XYZ file of C-alpha atoms in Angstrom:
617
model
C 132.764 84.903 60.586
C 134.350 84.911 64.296
C 136.263 86.742 63.669
C 135.366 89.699 61.982
C 132.373 92.493 62.546
C 128.785 91.856 61.210
C 127.012 94.903 59.784
C 130.991 96.454 60.471
C 129.022 96.311 64.514
C 128.309 93.456 65.903
C 131.212 91.496 67.711
C 130.320 87.903 68.272
C 130.767 85.841 71.099
C 129.146 82.450 70.754
C 126.813 80.999 67.864
C 123.455 80.565 70.384
C 121.053 77.486 67.847
C 121.332 76.253 64.540
C 119.300 75.164 62.315
C 118.197 74.286 58.073
C 117.532 76.937 56.997
C 119.412 80.601 59.995
C 121.863 80.313 62.412
C 121.920 82.398 65.628
C 124.637 84.047 67.040
C 124.734 85.933 70.726
C 126.566 89.503 69.824
C 128.227 92.924 71.174
C 127.221 95.452 69.680
C 130.091 97.544 69.032
C 128.413 101.105 68.177
C 126.982 101.676 71.427
C 128.265 102.508 74.983
C 128.759 99.669 76.861
C 128.423 97.551 74.281
C 125.298 96.282 74.462
C 124.196 92.798 73.387
C 121.488 91.083 71.155
C 120.680 88.302 69.114
C 121.889 88.175 65.486
C 119.550 85.628 63.030
C 121.562 84.523 60.055
C 119.828 83.147 56.677
C 121.403 80.919 55.965
C 121.219 80.308 51.790
C 122.775 77.388 50.304
C 122.089 77.767 46.845
C 123.184 81.693 45.422
C 120.925 81.747 42.558
C 118.617 84.638 41.720
C 115.771 83.502 42.544
C 117.189 82.123 46.036
C 118.672 85.456 46.827
C 114.946 87.089 46.179
C 113.380 84.767 47.903
C 115.307 84.463 51.174
C 115.469 88.760 50.793
C 112.005 88.791 50.330
C 111.484 86.508 53.261
C 113.404 88.673 55.601
C 112.030 91.692 54.195
C 108.757 90.442 55.542
C 109.855 89.300 58.895
C 111.858 92.650 59.940
C 108.916 94.577 58.626
C 106.603 92.357 60.973
C 109.236 92.347 63.428
C 109.512 96.518 63.539
C 105.490 96.907 64.058
C 105.884 94.031 66.260
C 108.386 94.822 68.426
C 107.251 98.222 70.418
C 105.314 95.477 72.349
C 107.174 95.438 75.824
C 106.393 91.596 75.076
C 107.529 91.128 71.996
C 111.472 91.729 71.017
C 112.519 95.223 68.738
C 114.187 94.631 65.777
C 117.474 96.430 66.217
C 118.793 96.301 63.013
C 118.196 94.154 59.050
C 121.181 94.381 56.812
C 122.219 92.307 53.512
C 126.433 91.343 53.855
C 127.976 89.376 51.091
C 124.256 87.730 50.150
C 123.733 86.507 53.584
C 120.960 88.238 55.888
C 120.534 89.305 59.238
C 118.287 90.327 61.710
C 119.415 92.019 64.844
C 117.133 91.802 67.915
C 116.890 92.865 71.241
C 118.070 89.444 73.707
C 115.928 88.247 75.864
C 117.652 87.231 79.562
C 115.674 84.676 80.605
C 114.519 81.117 80.605
C 112.059 79.576 77.588
C 109.013 78.138 79.294
C 109.735 73.977 77.530
C 112.132 74.345 80.791
C 109.060 75.035 82.934
C 106.556 72.227 81.381
C 107.218 68.690 81.523
C 106.106 65.512 80.996
C 104.520 63.932 83.933
C 103.865 67.183 85.868
C 100.575 68.640 84.964
C 100.215 72.059 86.571
C 97.340 72.812 88.319
C 94.844 74.993 86.789
C 94.988 78.440 88.575
C 98.997 78.263 87.067
C 97.779 77.022 83.551
C 94.444 80.012 83.583
C 97.307 82.538 84.206
C 99.678 81.365 81.468
C 97.224 81.585 79.219
C 96.059 84.777 79.760
C 99.482 85.935 80.405
C 100.061 84.188 76.543
C 96.799 85.659 75.076
C 97.011 89.350 75.703
C 100.284 89.429 74.132
C 98.265 87.440 71.135
C 95.836 89.965 71.002
C 98.203 92.830 70.278
C 99.122 90.960 67.416
C 96.398 90.017 66.148
C 95.165 93.396 66.084
C 98.007 93.949 64.138
C 96.537 91.251 61.445
C 99.706 89.053 61.942
C 99.292 85.670 62.492
C 101.939 84.228 64.440
C 101.781 80.460 63.305
C 104.667 78.479 65.652
C 102.789 79.107 69.215
C 104.533 76.297 71.928
C 106.615 76.694 75.237
C 110.409 77.075 73.475
C 109.220 80.548 71.495
C 107.902 81.631 74.830
C 111.023 83.440 77.455
C 110.217 84.226 80.930
C 111.839 87.124 81.490
C 114.093 87.168 84.622
C 114.203 90.838 85.354
C 110.266 91.185 85.582
C 109.037 87.761 85.377
C 106.727 88.491 82.110
C 106.916 86.402 79.424
C 108.393 87.498 75.949
C 106.741 86.049 72.742
C 109.486 84.978 70.309
C 110.222 83.594 67.259
C 108.367 85.732 64.307
C 110.128 83.903 61.184
C 106.577 82.168 60.711
C 104.534 85.405 60.036
C 101.890 86.418 57.861
C 100.715 89.456 57.526
C 96.779 88.943 56.738
C 96.677 91.775 55.097
C 98.962 91.393 52.615
C 97.772 88.411 51.282
C 95.647 89.604 47.495
C 93.134 86.443 48.289
C 92.565 87.580 51.609
C 88.985 86.270 52.553
C 87.845 89.282 55.189
C 85.307 87.081 57.362
C 87.983 84.342 58.489
C 91.409 85.505 57.782
C 92.003 83.326 55.339
C 94.849 84.146 53.432
C 96.092 82.000 50.295
C 99.519 80.357 51.748
C 100.263 77.301 50.065
C 102.684 75.589 53.003
C 102.549 74.271 55.903
C 104.507 76.313 58.472
C 104.870 75.649 62.137
C 105.214 73.119 64.492
C 103.358 69.606 64.681
C 100.811 69.291 67.808
C 100.124 72.410 67.640
C 98.986 73.164 63.917
C 95.625 72.576 63.093
C 94.132 71.117 60.716
C 93.636 74.427 57.915
C 97.555 75.345 58.981
C 98.285 71.710 57.585
C 96.641 72.531 54.404
C 98.205 75.993 54.463
C 95.348 78.489 54.885
C 96.100 79.682 58.354
C 93.235 81.845 60.156
C 93.852 83.694 63.317
C 91.987 80.848 64.897
C 94.859 78.704 64.254
C 97.452 80.531 66.429
C 93.907 80.624 69.189
C 94.050 76.113 68.742
C 98.246 76.651 69.626
C 97.613 78.612 72.835
C 95.046 75.902 73.549
C 97.394 73.309 73.101
C 99.771 74.650 75.262
C 96.542 75.130 77.865
C 96.182 71.266 77.710
C 99.702 70.362 77.454
C 100.309 72.184 80.880
C 97.406 71.312 82.704
C 97.589 67.426 81.448
C 101.896 67.113 81.549
C 101.452 65.441 78.420
C 103.085 66.018 74.683
C 99.956 66.948 72.309
C 102.051 64.590 69.835
C 100.016 61.596 72.846
C 96.756 62.590 72.900
C 94.029 61.162 70.971
C 91.169 61.907 68.306
C 87.802 61.772 68.827
C 87.318 58.402 65.898
C 83.983 60.079 65.261
C 84.261 63.837 66.245
C 88.180 64.590 65.234
C 87.758 66.202 68.646
C 91.197 65.973 71.196
C 90.464 63.416 73.587
C 92.293 65.512 76.529
C 89.485 64.931 79.667
C 90.800 61.668 80.027
C 94.269 63.041 81.025
C 93.163 66.126 83.313
C 89.461 64.658 84.996
C 90.040 66.846 88.297
C 89.500 70.303 85.399
C 86.653 72.620 85.854
C 83.858 72.272 83.710
C 84.723 76.087 83.097
C 87.681 75.718 82.238
C 87.586 72.547 79.882
C 84.733 74.334 78.112
C 86.416 77.427 76.980
C 90.339 74.906 76.342
C 87.118 72.570 74.511
C 86.395 75.444 72.246
C 90.380 76.846 71.782
C 91.105 73.501 69.996
C 88.117 72.633 68.054
C 89.005 71.166 64.468
C 86.992 73.122 62.260
C 87.608 76.218 62.456
C 84.961 78.210 62.381
C 83.699 76.780 65.853
C 86.618 78.437 67.690
C 87.563 81.848 69.263
C 88.305 83.860 65.361
C 90.702 85.605 67.800
C 92.614 86.250 71.124
C 90.953 88.623 72.222
C 88.148 86.666 72.272
C 89.404 83.479 73.879
C 91.184 85.824 76.453
C 87.499 87.075 77.456
C 86.507 84.209 77.975
C 89.303 82.986 80.129
C 88.526 85.998 81.865
C 85.072 85.411 82.746
C 85.823 82.154 84.678
C 85.502 81.691 88.179
C 88.731 83.785 90.303
C 91.220 80.757 89.845
C 92.734 81.735 93.313
C 89.978 80.992 95.360
C 89.015 77.694 97.016
C 87.865 75.719 99.785
C 90.380 75.535 102.741
C 90.945 72.059 104.547
C 91.852 69.498 101.309
C 94.525 69.040 99.205
C 97.852 70.948 97.753
C 98.732 69.924 94.090
C 102.626 69.902 94.257
C 103.618 72.214 90.657
C 107.270 72.953 90.735
C 107.532 76.771 89.421
C 111.077 76.917 88.891
C 111.269 74.587 85.867
C 113.581 71.990 84.593
C 116.028 71.249 87.148
C 115.276 73.977 89.103
C 115.438 76.384 86.790
C 113.690 79.963 85.570
C 112.051 82.450 88.061
C 108.281 83.040 87.625
C 108.431 85.999 89.904
C 110.472 88.995 89.937
C 113.054 89.569 93.109
C 113.431 85.444 93.018
C 117.468 85.509 93.871
C 117.320 81.681 92.292
C 119.747 81.539 89.530
C 118.811 80.395 86.076
C 119.552 79.275 82.027
C 119.694 82.617 80.135
C 117.900 81.722 76.780
C 118.073 83.701 74.024
C 115.907 85.636 71.804
C 115.819 83.688 68.646
C 113.557 83.597 65.422
C 112.150 80.792 64.777
C 112.626 80.021 60.203
C 109.586 78.831 58.824
C 109.922 75.183 59.556
C 107.689 72.517 58.135
C 105.951 69.495 60.156
C 108.272 70.099 62.709
C 107.964 66.159 64.915
C 109.503 65.171 68.416
C 107.287 66.442 70.353
C 107.456 70.276 70.282
C 111.202 70.712 69.084
C 113.039 72.582 65.733
C 115.547 72.427 64.682
C 116.273 76.073 65.585
C 116.180 74.898 68.733
C 119.086 71.811 69.190
C 120.824 73.784 71.851
C 119.577 73.300 75.113
C 121.550 75.606 78.140
C 122.555 73.685 81.570
C 124.590 74.004 84.678
C 127.709 73.011 82.563
C 126.939 76.590 80.155
C 129.050 79.464 80.349
C 127.253 81.628 83.145
C 124.565 79.780 83.946
C 125.024 78.648 87.536
C 123.166 74.794 89.267
C 119.955 75.955 91.425
C 118.614 73.628 94.166
C 117.205 70.817 93.874
C 113.010 69.905 93.485
C 111.074 69.419 96.865
C 110.196 65.717 98.152
C 106.528 65.343 95.676
C 103.209 65.817 97.452
C 102.356 63.557 100.362
C 98.236 63.257 101.115
C 95.752 61.842 104.160
C 95.758 58.352 103.626
C 92.359 57.068 103.861
C 93.375 55.071 107.302
C 94.306 58.051 108.963
C 91.181 59.500 108.030
C 88.801 56.900 109.308
C 90.730 56.957 113.008
C 89.836 60.516 112.438
C 85.872 60.376 111.463
C 86.062 57.956 114.971
C 86.791 61.121 117.307
C 84.582 63.241 118.894
C 83.265 66.129 117.393
C 85.388 68.447 119.591
C 88.229 67.126 117.284
C 86.327 69.565 114.329
C 88.032 72.828 116.299
C 91.240 70.834 116.400
C 91.159 70.758 112.457
C 90.160 73.575 112.036
C 92.703 75.481 113.884
C 95.239 73.025 112.342
C 94.135 73.752 108.569
C 94.016 77.645 109.224
C 97.402 77.395 110.514
C 98.664 75.762 107.973
C 97.957 78.894 105.759
C 100.867 80.980 106.080
C 102.729 76.811 105.208
C 100.533 76.865 102.053
C 101.660 80.492 101.214
C 104.909 79.715 101.865
C 105.058 76.796 99.941
C 103.239 78.307 96.710
C 105.519 81.081 96.699
C 108.075 78.518 96.448
C 106.901 76.954 94.074
C 103.907 75.133 94.879
C 100.547 75.643 93.578
C 97.670 75.407 95.909
C 94.522 73.500 95.000
C 90.993 73.050 96.486
C 89.476 69.951 96.040
C 85.721 70.462 97.244
C 84.820 66.375 96.244
C 87.091 65.481 99.094
C 84.578 66.608 101.379
C 81.699 64.942 100.640
C 81.323 60.750 101.069
C 81.371 59.545 104.842
C 85.746 59.671 105.102
C 84.479 62.770 107.622
C 81.761 62.757 110.297
C 79.976 66.265 108.606
C 78.109 66.626 106.102
C 79.531 69.935 103.774
C 76.344 72.484 104.930
C 77.386 72.005 108.624
C 80.874 73.271 107.426
C 81.866 77.348 107.279
C 83.146 77.293 103.402
C 85.782 80.564 103.714
C 87.080 82.188 100.095
C 90.685 82.147 100.447
C 92.350 85.053 98.361
C 95.895 83.971 98.008
C 96.392 86.521 95.937
C 96.308 88.884 99.049
C 98.764 87.072 100.588
C 101.565 87.584 98.795
C 104.945 89.548 99.192
C 103.665 93.315 98.635
C 105.910 93.409 94.621
C 103.785 89.935 93.228
C 100.882 91.326 95.475
C 100.698 94.739 93.387
C 100.596 92.708 89.889
C 98.170 90.069 91.173
C 96.288 93.012 92.435
C 96.009 95.189 89.232
C 95.276 92.311 87.213
C 92.408 91.811 88.819
C 91.527 96.034 88.634
C 91.590 94.864 84.566
C 89.287 92.211 84.633
C 87.412 94.309 86.920
C 87.161 97.330 84.218
C 87.031 95.186 80.960
C 83.657 94.177 82.982
C 82.462 97.851 83.818
C 82.963 97.428 87.298
C 84.655 100.720 87.388
C 83.564 100.815 91.157
C 85.325 98.023 92.055
C 88.098 98.233 89.958
C 89.556 101.483 91.330
C 89.677 100.520 94.477
C 91.699 97.046 93.467
C 93.933 99.008 91.778
C 94.603 101.499 95.104
C 94.944 98.711 97.028
C 98.054 97.363 94.448
C 99.039 101.140 94.490
C 98.968 100.486 98.571
C 100.751 97.526 97.928
C 103.686 98.779 95.948
C 103.739 102.655 95.492
C 105.576 102.407 91.970
C 103.465 99.644 89.788
C 103.044 101.680 87.003
C 100.490 99.892 85.258
C 98.287 100.464 88.713
C 98.558 103.771 88.275
C 97.537 103.574 84.560
C 94.663 101.111 85.653
C 93.510 103.986 88.046
C 93.471 106.937 84.871
C 91.132 104.510 82.827
C 89.142 103.553 85.577
C 88.665 107.536 86.153
C 88.292 108.202 83.017
C 85.460 105.872 82.238
C 83.717 107.349 85.830
C 84.154 110.961 84.270
C 86.701 112.242 86.370
C 89.766 113.323 84.447
C 91.151 115.080 86.361
C 91.804 112.685 88.378
C 92.348 110.417 85.583
C 95.288 113.253 84.635
C 97.779 112.724 87.552
C 97.139 108.804 87.968
C 98.133 109.039 84.448
C 100.961 111.043 85.399
C 102.025 109.051 88.128
C 102.211 106.065 86.004
C 104.531 108.133 83.059
C 106.697 109.128 86.578
C 107.680 105.707 87.404
C 107.577 104.261 83.443
C 109.293 106.249 80.870
C 107.969 104.497 78.077
C 104.593 104.072 78.531
C 102.782 104.686 75.375
C 99.539 103.494 77.055
C 99.869 105.844 79.789
C 100.719 108.904 77.213
C 97.044 107.507 75.215
C 95.101 107.648 78.206
C 96.492 110.975 79.597
C 95.072 112.076 76.194
C 91.721 110.515 76.554
C 91.200 112.223 79.777
C 92.176 116.491 78.574
C 89.750 114.929 75.114
C 87.086 114.432 77.967
C 87.377 117.651 79.571
C 87.806 119.300 76.092
C 91.354 120.665 75.898
C 91.857 118.847 72.117
C 94.883 120.337 71.584
C 96.477 119.233 74.572
C 95.080 115.930 73.704
C 95.840 115.619 70.261
C 99.597 116.120 71.938
C 99.361 113.307 73.580
C 98.148 111.602 70.837
C 100.638 111.977 68.522
C 103.596 111.485 71.332
C 102.062 107.810 71.790
C 101.855 107.505 67.618
C 105.753 107.847 67.185
C 105.925 105.861 70.542
C 104.315 102.824 69.281
C 103.547 102.997 65.533
C 101.513 99.962 65.864
C 98.839 101.066 68.329
C 95.383 101.408 66.607
C 93.785 103.187 69.238
C 96.231 105.972 69.362
C 95.433 106.652 65.289
C 91.836 106.349 66.243
C 91.997 108.557 68.347
C 94.111 111.006 67.022
C 91.795 110.621 64.166
C 89.142 111.666 65.784
C 90.169 114.434 67.733
C 91.519 116.586 64.260
C 88.093 116.111 62.969
C 86.537 117.867 65.953
C 89.045 120.161 65.394
C 87.693 120.838 62.033
C 91.216 119.684 60.304
C 89.549 116.913 58.400
C 92.533 116.271 55.966
C 94.970 115.514 57.815
C 91.716 113.162 60.521
C 91.023 111.094 57.234
C 95.369 110.241 56.859
C 95.360 109.506 60.157
C 92.334 107.227 60.322
C 93.716 105.693 57.203
C 96.946 104.790 59.236
C 94.108 102.983 62.017
C 92.134 101.227 59.575
C 95.235 99.940 58.017
C 95.998 98.384 61.631
C 92.378 96.857 62.063
C 90.093 96.729 59.804
C 87.187 95.814 61.999
C 86.634 98.898 64.340
C 82.532 100.246 63.199
C 84.175 104.180 64.894
C 87.344 103.848 62.247
C 85.181 104.181 59.650
C 82.496 106.414 60.727
C 85.185 109.301 62.021
C 85.853 108.505 58.225
C 82.732 109.236 56.758
C 82.621 112.595 58.640
C 85.366 113.622 57.801
C 84.210 112.716 54.382
C 81.559 114.383 55.154
C 82.630 117.592 56.196
C 84.706 117.735 52.491
C 81.572 117.476 50.527
C 82.597 113.226 50.118
C 79.271 112.048 50.526
C 79.503 109.383 48.637
C 82.459 108.228 50.506
C 80.691 109.054 53.392
C 78.199 107.144 52.677
C 80.861 103.854 51.550
C 82.356 104.271 55.101
C 78.812 104.456 57.320
C 78.116 100.912 55.192
C 81.180 99.468 55.910
C 80.719 101.142 59.381
C 77.642 99.123 59.742
C 78.356 96.294 58.557
C 81.076 95.813 61.751
C 77.759 96.681 63.599
C 74.284 97.201 62.410
C 73.715 98.707 65.769
C 76.071 101.292 66.081
C 74.073 104.995 65.546
C 76.571 107.476 65.253
C 76.934 105.258 61.776
C 73.264 105.693 61.411
C 72.624 108.674 61.768
C 75.510 109.949 59.100
C 74.313 107.924 56.722
C 71.002 109.211 56.736
C 72.240 112.192 56.557
C 74.385 111.775 53.670
C 71.390 110.092 51.764
C 69.229 112.983 52.394
C 71.937 115.695 51.046
C 72.534 113.626 47.343
C 68.605 112.769 47.404
C 68.899 108.876 47.151
């Protein structure tokens, strides 16, 4: 195999992994300039009879369609090719240079709460897109998340176990249940309904919650017992200092009954975004050590780090039923380390934390009050040190409880409690990312002036950070300032040539000014760049309807509905378009569907009333 070109164009460099159903290889694409690297997944078909080959072909066709649909997202590997050769099946995917999250989540080394919240938000943001495409991943776990080196972002891999909800003839529209009869996933990250072969979107939410619990407790999920009465995971005893708001969110994510969980990643993400700012805290307490470089010091968390790390390939998971032994599956037997070609050793971990002993605290309590001023100065002087520690692999956590009791010679109320936002003390590139995420949170809460100010701070920290300009654009649209919004979107596109979200937002700004043809052209460009983006199809259909091109509007809206059937606006626009074509029965059906989704949606109420009056119902 290594002596030939796969598919006539892929030259094998080395094997990356091998499992019961597939093998993965790192290859060069000799048909493209500079022979870029990519990853080839080969399905191993043991039995070449017609039935087995047909099943293998169906599985790979399904995976290829899903990867093509989802690969337009910047944190999901793009599909390069999909081909069959000599009754073998191959997928060629984008190669991601980075390190798997499984290298960072070490047993017995719990993460800080801050770091867990930020991780969960990042994973749920990707998964929200996946669920928006009516896809259930079914195998969320640390080894299927890669921290990409070039920008520090997580990439979700391994879509071999996916299920497209809309492909099921026995789909339950309310729950997202499918007619799958084989349990696929990884033991410890699978909820009970997935074991039964009936995954929902909330099954992925469960897995993300387990990921958070594993990081927070430092324990593999298989080692956490269930409550014998409720069957809920009894994980809180292993993280006694977790805050109540975060614990409540995690509890809901991992409920035994899927009906008690957040139904999709979007709802879970919203709950996390409403938590108190995880980077705020009280000064003068405790530093929690969390080695952010992962196992044996590998894996940069921030862009710009010059730490040499192992390279994790983009591998796709085969359907693996009930994979045991922590979170491993047969697809991931290779653990790249410093002995591997092209990998350099990193610096060793830092020493464990040291805390103030009770004897020292007792001695301190006997000092005169003037020592409080000295102590306060010392605490403030350590902020720079604390930031440096956090930047190099520590997470700073503060425990107000340590200020209570008779350890210190004063009551908490007698001492100011300044809020220190360590995100504002980060180096410029990281500060820009942090502020932009804060702006996103404020924008989602409808706090547009605050969001705009935060995005402006992000731009001030790093003048070429495209997501901050996009945030400005969206916020200015919300503030009805379309001319300024267009300028902000143009800045985003100047710094990121491939940015479908910025194209779409610029179209929103043009539409807000009444420049419908300009908006339509931008929406069409967005559709070409990212066919999976539901919102751009909806925008396109809405503008086409405003232009009186109702037949074209219906075609565009049908594309939107195929990607998200739960949008009351999409159904209403379809109803308006069918109304304009005198298809009143269809208009009523569309309006009633919209009102099922949102009974208070006024445009749908008005449309249904007009249609009924016209046909005399």
